[in-house]
Every structure is written in structure tokens, then in C-alpha cells.
Short mmCIF file of C-alpha atoms in Angstrom, two decimals:
data_model
loop_
_atom_site.label_atom_id
_atom_site.label_comp_id
_atom_site.label_asym_id
_atom_site.label_seq_id
_atom_site.Cartn_x
_atom_site.Cartn_y
_atom_site.Cartn_z
CA UNK M 102 -72.38 -1.77 20.09
CA UNK M 103 -74.23 -4.61 21.85
CA UNK M 104 -74.14 -8.04 20.19
CA UNK M 105 -76.94 -10.14 21.69
CA UNK M 106 -75.97 -13.55 20.30
CA UNK M 107 -72.81 -15.57 19.79
CA UNK M 108 -73.51 -15.68 16.05
CA UNK M 109 -73.74 -11.90 15.86
CA UNK M 110 -70.42 -11.54 17.69
CA UNK M 111 -68.80 -14.08 15.39
CA UNK M 112 -70.03 -12.30 12.26
CA UNK M 113 -68.89 -8.92 13.57
CA UNK M 114 -65.43 -10.30 14.37
CA UNK M 115 -65.03 -11.82 10.93
CA UNK M 116 -66.15 -8.64 9.16
CA UNK M 117 -63.62 -6.62 11.15
CA UNK M 118 -60.67 -8.81 10.18
CA UNK M 119 -61.49 -9.15 6.47
CA UNK M 120 -59.49 -7.08 3.96
CA UNK M 121 -57.85 -4.69 6.37
CA UNK M 122 -54.84 -2.64 5.16
CA UNK M 123 -51.25 -2.62 6.37
CA UNK M 124 -48.24 -0.50 5.40
CA UNK M 125 -45.02 -2.49 5.86
CA UNK M 126 -41.40 -1.34 5.75
CA UNK M 127 -39.00 -2.94 3.29
CA UNK M 128 -35.22 -3.17 3.47
CA UNK M 129 -35.04 -0.02 1.31
CA UNK M 130 -35.42 3.15 3.39
CA UNK M 131 -38.52 5.11 2.40
CA UNK M 132 -40.03 2.29 0.30
CA UNK M 133 -42.95 0.36 1.78
CA UNK M 134 -45.07 -2.63 0.88
CA UNK M 135 -48.84 -2.23 0.87
CA UNK M 136 -50.79 -5.27 2.11
CA UNK M 137 -54.46 -6.17 2.28
CA UNK M 138 -54.84 -8.88 4.94
CA UNK M 139 -57.74 -11.24 5.52
CA UNK M 140 -57.78 -13.30 8.70
CA UNK M 141 -59.34 -16.69 9.24
CA UNK M 142 -60.58 -17.04 12.82
CA UNK M 143 -59.98 -20.55 14.15
CA UNK M 144 -61.01 -20.02 17.76
CA UNK M 145 -62.92 -17.22 19.49
CA UNK M 146 -62.52 -16.03 23.08
CA UNK M 147 -64.44 -17.99 25.69
CA UNK M 148 -67.76 -16.64 26.94
CA UNK M 149 -69.01 -13.16 26.20
CA UNK M 150 -66.43 -11.01 24.45
CA UNK M 151 -66.16 -7.69 22.67
CA UNK M 152 -65.78 -8.42 18.94
CA UNK M 153 -64.35 -4.98 18.26
CA UNK M 154 -61.62 -5.39 20.87
CA UNK M 155 -60.82 -8.92 19.67
CA UNK M 156 -60.65 -7.66 16.07
CA UNK M 157 -58.24 -4.91 17.17
CA UNK M 158 -55.96 -7.55 18.70
CA UNK M 159 -56.14 -9.76 15.60
CA UNK M 160 -55.30 -6.89 13.24
CA UNK M 161 -52.44 -5.77 15.46
CA UNK M 162 -50.96 -9.27 15.69
CA UNK M 163 -51.22 -9.92 11.96
CA UNK M 164 -49.83 -6.54 10.95
CA UNK M 165 -46.87 -7.20 13.24
CA UNK M 166 -46.40 -10.67 11.77
CA UNK M 167 -46.53 -9.33 8.20
CA UNK M 168 -44.04 -6.58 9.07
CA UNK M 169 -41.65 -9.15 10.56
CA UNK M 170 -41.88 -11.23 7.39
CA UNK M 171 -40.90 -8.50 4.94
CA UNK M 172 -38.77 -5.97 6.82
CA UNK M 173 -35.58 -7.51 5.36
CA UNK M 174 -37.06 -8.09 1.90
CA UNK M 175 -36.12 -6.06 -1.16
CA UNK M 176 -39.07 -4.44 -2.96
CA UNK M 177 -37.17 -4.97 -6.21
CA UNK M 178 -37.96 -8.67 -5.73
CA UNK M 179 -41.66 -8.40 -4.97
CA UNK M 180 -42.49 -12.12 -5.56
CA UNK M 181 -40.03 -13.21 -2.85
CA UNK M 182 -41.56 -10.75 -0.40
CA UNK M 183 -45.05 -12.00 -1.28
CA UNK M 184 -44.04 -15.62 -0.66
CA UNK M 185 -42.38 -14.78 2.66
CA UNK M 186 -45.41 -12.85 3.86
CA UNK M 187 -47.85 -15.60 2.85
CA UNK M 188 -45.74 -18.28 4.50
CA UNK M 189 -45.44 -16.33 7.76
CA UNK M 190 -49.14 -15.47 8.01
CA UNK M 191 -50.20 -19.11 7.58
CA UNK M 192 -49.06 -19.76 11.16
CA UNK M 193 -51.88 -19.83 13.75
CA UNK M 194 -51.56 -17.05 16.32
CA UNK M 195 -53.45 -16.53 19.56
CA UNK M 196 -53.96 -12.91 20.59
CA UNK M 197 -54.14 -11.38 24.04
CA UNK M 198 -57.94 -11.60 23.95
CA UNK M 199 -57.86 -15.35 23.23
CA UNK M 200 -58.65 -15.28 19.50
CA UNK M 201 -56.70 -17.71 17.33
CA UNK M 202 -56.28 -16.73 13.67
CA UNK M 203 -54.18 -17.17 10.57
CA UNK M 204 -54.28 -15.01 7.45
CA UNK M 205 -53.66 -14.47 3.78
CA UNK M 206 -52.37 -11.23 2.29
CA UNK M 207 -52.18 -9.42 -1.05
CA UNK M 208 -48.82 -7.69 -1.04
CA UNK M 209 -48.20 -4.92 -3.57
CA UNK M 210 -46.39 -1.63 -4.00
CA UNK M 211 -48.18 1.70 -4.03
CA UNK M 212 -47.61 3.77 -7.21
CA UNK M 213 -45.06 6.06 -5.56
CA UNK M 214 -43.15 3.09 -4.16
CA UNK M 215 -43.28 1.33 -7.54
CA UNK M 216 -41.80 4.48 -9.11
CA UNK M 217 -39.03 4.51 -6.49
CA UNK M 218 -38.22 0.86 -7.26
CA UNK M 219 -38.07 1.67 -10.98
CA UNK M 220 -35.60 4.46 -10.21
CA UNK M 221 -33.45 2.02 -8.23
CA UNK M 222 -33.50 -0.52 -11.06
CA UNK M 223 -32.57 2.12 -13.66
CA UNK M 224 -29.70 3.33 -11.48
CA UNK M 225 -28.49 -0.23 -10.92
CA UNK M 226 -28.62 -0.98 -14.66
CA UNK M 227 -26.70 2.20 -15.49
CA UNK M 228 -24.06 1.42 -12.86
CA UNK M 229 -23.81 -2.16 -14.09
CA UNK M 230 -23.18 -0.99 -17.65
CA UNK M 231 -20.56 1.49 -16.46
CA UNK M 232 -18.81 -1.18 -14.39
CA UNK M 233 -18.88 -3.69 -17.25
CA UNK M 234 -17.42 -1.18 -19.74
CA UNK M 235 -14.67 -0.19 -17.31
CA UNK M 236 -13.85 -3.84 -16.63
CA UNK M 237 -13.66 -4.57 -20.37
CA UNK M 238 -11.46 -1.50 -20.92
CA UNK M 239 -9.03 -2.55 -18.20
CA UNK M 240 -8.98 -6.17 -19.40
CA UNK M 241 -8.29 -5.08 -22.98
CA UNK M 242 -5.48 -2.79 -21.85
CA UNK M 243 -3.92 -5.51 -19.67
CA UNK M 244 -4.12 -7.98 -22.56
CA UNK M 245 -2.52 -5.52 -24.97
CA UNK M 246 0.30 -4.61 -22.58
CA UNK M 247 1.09 -8.22 -21.67
CA UNK M 248 3.60 -8.08 -24.53
CA UNK M 249 6.81 -6.32 -23.35
CA UNK M 250 7.23 -4.47 -26.67
CA UNK M 251 3.66 -3.13 -26.51
CA UNK M 252 4.21 -2.14 -22.89
CA UNK M 253 7.38 -0.23 -23.80
CA UNK M 254 5.59 1.58 -26.64
CA UNK M 255 2.73 2.50 -24.31
CA UNK M 256 5.12 3.87 -21.67
CA UNK M 257 6.99 5.91 -24.28
CA UNK M 258 3.74 7.57 -25.39
CA UNK M 259 2.77 8.64 -21.88
CA UNK M 260 2.89 12.46 -21.49
CA UNK M 261 5.18 12.17 -18.46
CA UNK M 262 7.48 9.56 -20.06
CA UNK M 263 11.20 9.96 -19.40
CA UNK M 264 13.24 7.57 -21.57
CA UNK M 265 16.05 7.64 -19.03
CA UNK M 266 13.79 6.28 -16.30
CA UNK M 267 12.00 3.54 -18.22
CA UNK M 268 12.17 -0.03 -16.85
CA UNK M 269 14.88 -2.25 -18.29
CA UNK M 270 14.11 -5.28 -20.44
CA UNK M 271 13.89 -7.67 -17.50
CA UNK M 272 11.57 -5.37 -15.55
CA UNK M 273 9.36 -4.89 -18.62
CA UNK M 274 9.08 -8.65 -19.04
CA UNK M 275 8.09 -9.04 -15.38
CA UNK M 276 5.42 -6.34 -15.61
CA UNK M 277 4.08 -7.88 -18.83
CA UNK M 278 3.80 -11.29 -17.14
CA UNK M 279 1.82 -9.73 -14.29
CA UNK M 280 -0.53 -8.03 -16.75
CA UNK M 281 -1.06 -11.35 -18.53
CA UNK M 282 -2.38 -12.74 -15.25
CA UNK M 283 -4.99 -10.00 -14.90
CA UNK M 284 -8.23 -11.81 -13.96
CA UNK M 285 -10.77 -12.14 -16.72
CA UNK M 286 -14.52 -11.74 -16.28
CA UNK M 287 -16.13 -14.77 -14.66
CA UNK M 288 -18.59 -15.10 -17.51
CA UNK M 289 -15.86 -15.08 -20.15
CA UNK M 290 -16.00 -18.21 -22.33
CA UNK M 291 -13.86 -21.10 -21.11
CA UNK M 292 -11.95 -21.26 -24.40
CA UNK M 293 -10.88 -17.62 -24.09
CA UNK M 294 -9.58 -18.23 -20.58
CA UNK M 295 -7.61 -21.26 -21.79
CA UNK M 296 -6.07 -19.21 -24.60
CA UNK M 297 -4.99 -16.56 -22.08
CA UNK M 298 -3.30 -19.24 -19.95
CA UNK M 299 -1.52 -20.72 -23.01
CA UNK M 300 -0.36 -17.28 -24.08
CA UNK M 301 1.09 -16.62 -20.63
CA UNK M 302 2.72 -20.07 -20.67
CA UNK M 303 4.44 -19.50 -24.04
CA UNK M 304 5.61 -16.08 -22.86
CA UNK M 305 7.65 -17.79 -20.15
CA UNK M 306 9.99 -19.10 -22.88
CA UNK M 307 11.75 -16.17 -24.56
CA UNK M 308 13.76 -18.12 -27.15
CA UNK M 309 12.10 -18.96 -30.45
CA UNK M 310 13.42 -22.53 -30.52
CA UNK M 311 11.79 -23.13 -27.14
CA UNK M 312 8.45 -21.89 -28.42
CA UNK M 313 8.77 -24.01 -31.55
CA UNK M 314 9.51 -27.12 -29.49
CA UNK M 315 6.44 -26.50 -27.33
CA UNK M 316 4.26 -26.00 -30.39
CA UNK M 317 5.56 -29.25 -31.89
CA UNK M 318 4.68 -31.03 -28.63
CA UNK M 319 1.20 -29.51 -28.86
CA UNK M 320 0.85 -30.74 -32.45
CA UNK M 321 1.91 -34.24 -31.34
CA UNK M 322 -0.74 -34.12 -28.60
CA UNK M 323 -3.38 -33.13 -31.15
CA UNK M 324 -2.40 -36.05 -33.35
CA UNK M 325 -2.54 -38.41 -30.34
CA UNK M 326 -6.04 -37.10 -29.65
CA UNK M 327 -7.03 -38.14 -33.20
CA UNK M 328 -7.17 -34.57 -34.44
CA UNK M 329 -4.66 -34.73 -37.31
CA UNK M 330 -6.16 -31.75 -39.13
CA UNK M 331 -5.39 -29.48 -36.19
CA UNK M 332 -1.89 -30.95 -35.89
CA UNK M 333 -1.21 -30.32 -39.61
CA UNK M 334 -2.54 -26.76 -39.32
CA UNK M 335 -0.19 -26.03 -36.42
CA UNK M 336 2.77 -27.59 -38.23
CA UNK M 337 1.94 -25.57 -41.36
CA UNK M 338 1.99 -22.47 -39.18
CA UNK M 339 5.43 -23.46 -37.89
CA UNK M 340 6.73 -23.96 -41.43
CA UNK M 341 5.34 -20.62 -42.56
CA UNK M 342 7.08 -18.98 -39.62
CA UNK M 343 10.45 -20.22 -40.89
CA UNK M 344 9.95 -19.31 -44.56
CA UNK M 345 11.19 -15.68 -44.33
CA UNK M 346 14.39 -16.78 -42.65
CA UNK M 347 14.91 -19.60 -45.22
CA UNK M 348 14.24 -17.27 -48.15
CA UNK M 349 16.63 -14.68 -46.75
CA UNK M 350 19.35 -17.28 -46.32
CA UNK M 351 18.90 -18.47 -49.95
CA UNK M 352 19.10 -14.92 -51.26
CA UNK M 353 22.36 -14.33 -49.47
#
């Protein structure tokens, strides 16, 4: 086609680089972004030029730029890919034919790619639930077996249990201490994690009088922190713990 005036060439160039499509790879194999790109021409080639050829160069350069911007982006996070593409296309680029242009783009997912992303999300959710349930199961088991007596009972109920080959008392206590240190979920409340640490700490002292002394120290610390109600509650618990023994001694 012959364009007789500079204005006609300019209009033809702008029409050819408005709302042209692009199919762009994502980081997920087989899933692509769909873009509609509109270029803004900032400088045209000098002298007489072929608008169709210049438009080909502009479209090629901008499709390449858009592809570079999103090839490592996850279609699950479409807004991030849209921002990256928009930011990259704002840069002025000069093509081989001497046209300088920048662009905007509408980045979306075609229906089949949207369906593929939904499948990925559903699979990720299902796997996340499975992993969370398994983690909770293991944590609950480790917490239960952090008591040597519970660990011994669990071992005795195993189908392959051989009473003659069970760990001795010292070995059971060591295994129970290791289970007490099993890491808890990162999102577990702080108070629960503190209780787990305190439980492990008290388990390091096998004698009852040692535990009682530590609990009395804790009660004293509560009172020093101006929390007498908590101190009294702990001391009441200590007194209740000794009542059976006292009653038994009186009966005898």
C-alpha cells in the first residue's frame, strides 16, 4: 500500500500497533498468559518509511519484551504478572527500523488456562490439608509419647512387640525427652510452645521433691510479678497433690 503523506503513514503505523494480541509463556509448563498490547509511538523513522514494516518491528519488540517480563511469573498470581508486564513495557524501545515506542498491556488468562490454574490451586489446597493433618498427627503422637510410661504402653501394644527386647527405663526416658523436643508448627500459639518447653524442663527432674521445689519457685516468681492469684492457685495445686499421701498416712 502506498502512503502519500507523512500523516497517512503515521496513522497507519498507529493503527497497526493498537490492540494487537500476544501469547506469553508462564513459569508453569503448558499455561500461557494472553495479552492485548497497545503501543505509543514516540518517534518515527526518518524520511520515507514503510508503516507496515515498522509496525511489524514494533509488535515483535513489544511481544518479546512482554514475554521477558512474565516468563518467570506464576499464573496463580495474575496481579503480580500484570504489574511486571506493565512496568517492563513502560520502557521506551527503539526498533531496527528506527521507531521508538512504549506500551500498555491487558494481561489475562484464556478460559482453558484459567481452568488449568484452578486445577493447580485445588491440588495445592488438597495437598496442604493432607500435609497439615499429617503434621498434626505426628505432633500429637510425639506429645503423647513424651511421657516414658505412655511410650512403654505404646510399644507394648505394637503388633511386633517383644517384651524381652523393649528399651530399659533409662532408654525410654531418653527417647521420651527426644519426642518432647519434636518441633511444633510455626504458627502454633506462643503460649503453647512455652508450655511444651516447661513440660520438657520439668521432665528433666525425675524426683517429686525436685518438681515440687521448682513449682514453689515458679509460684514465688508469680507473686514477685504481682500475680498473687496465680501463685495461690499453683500452691493450692501443690497442696492437693500431697493430700492423698497425707490421708493415707493418717489412716495407717
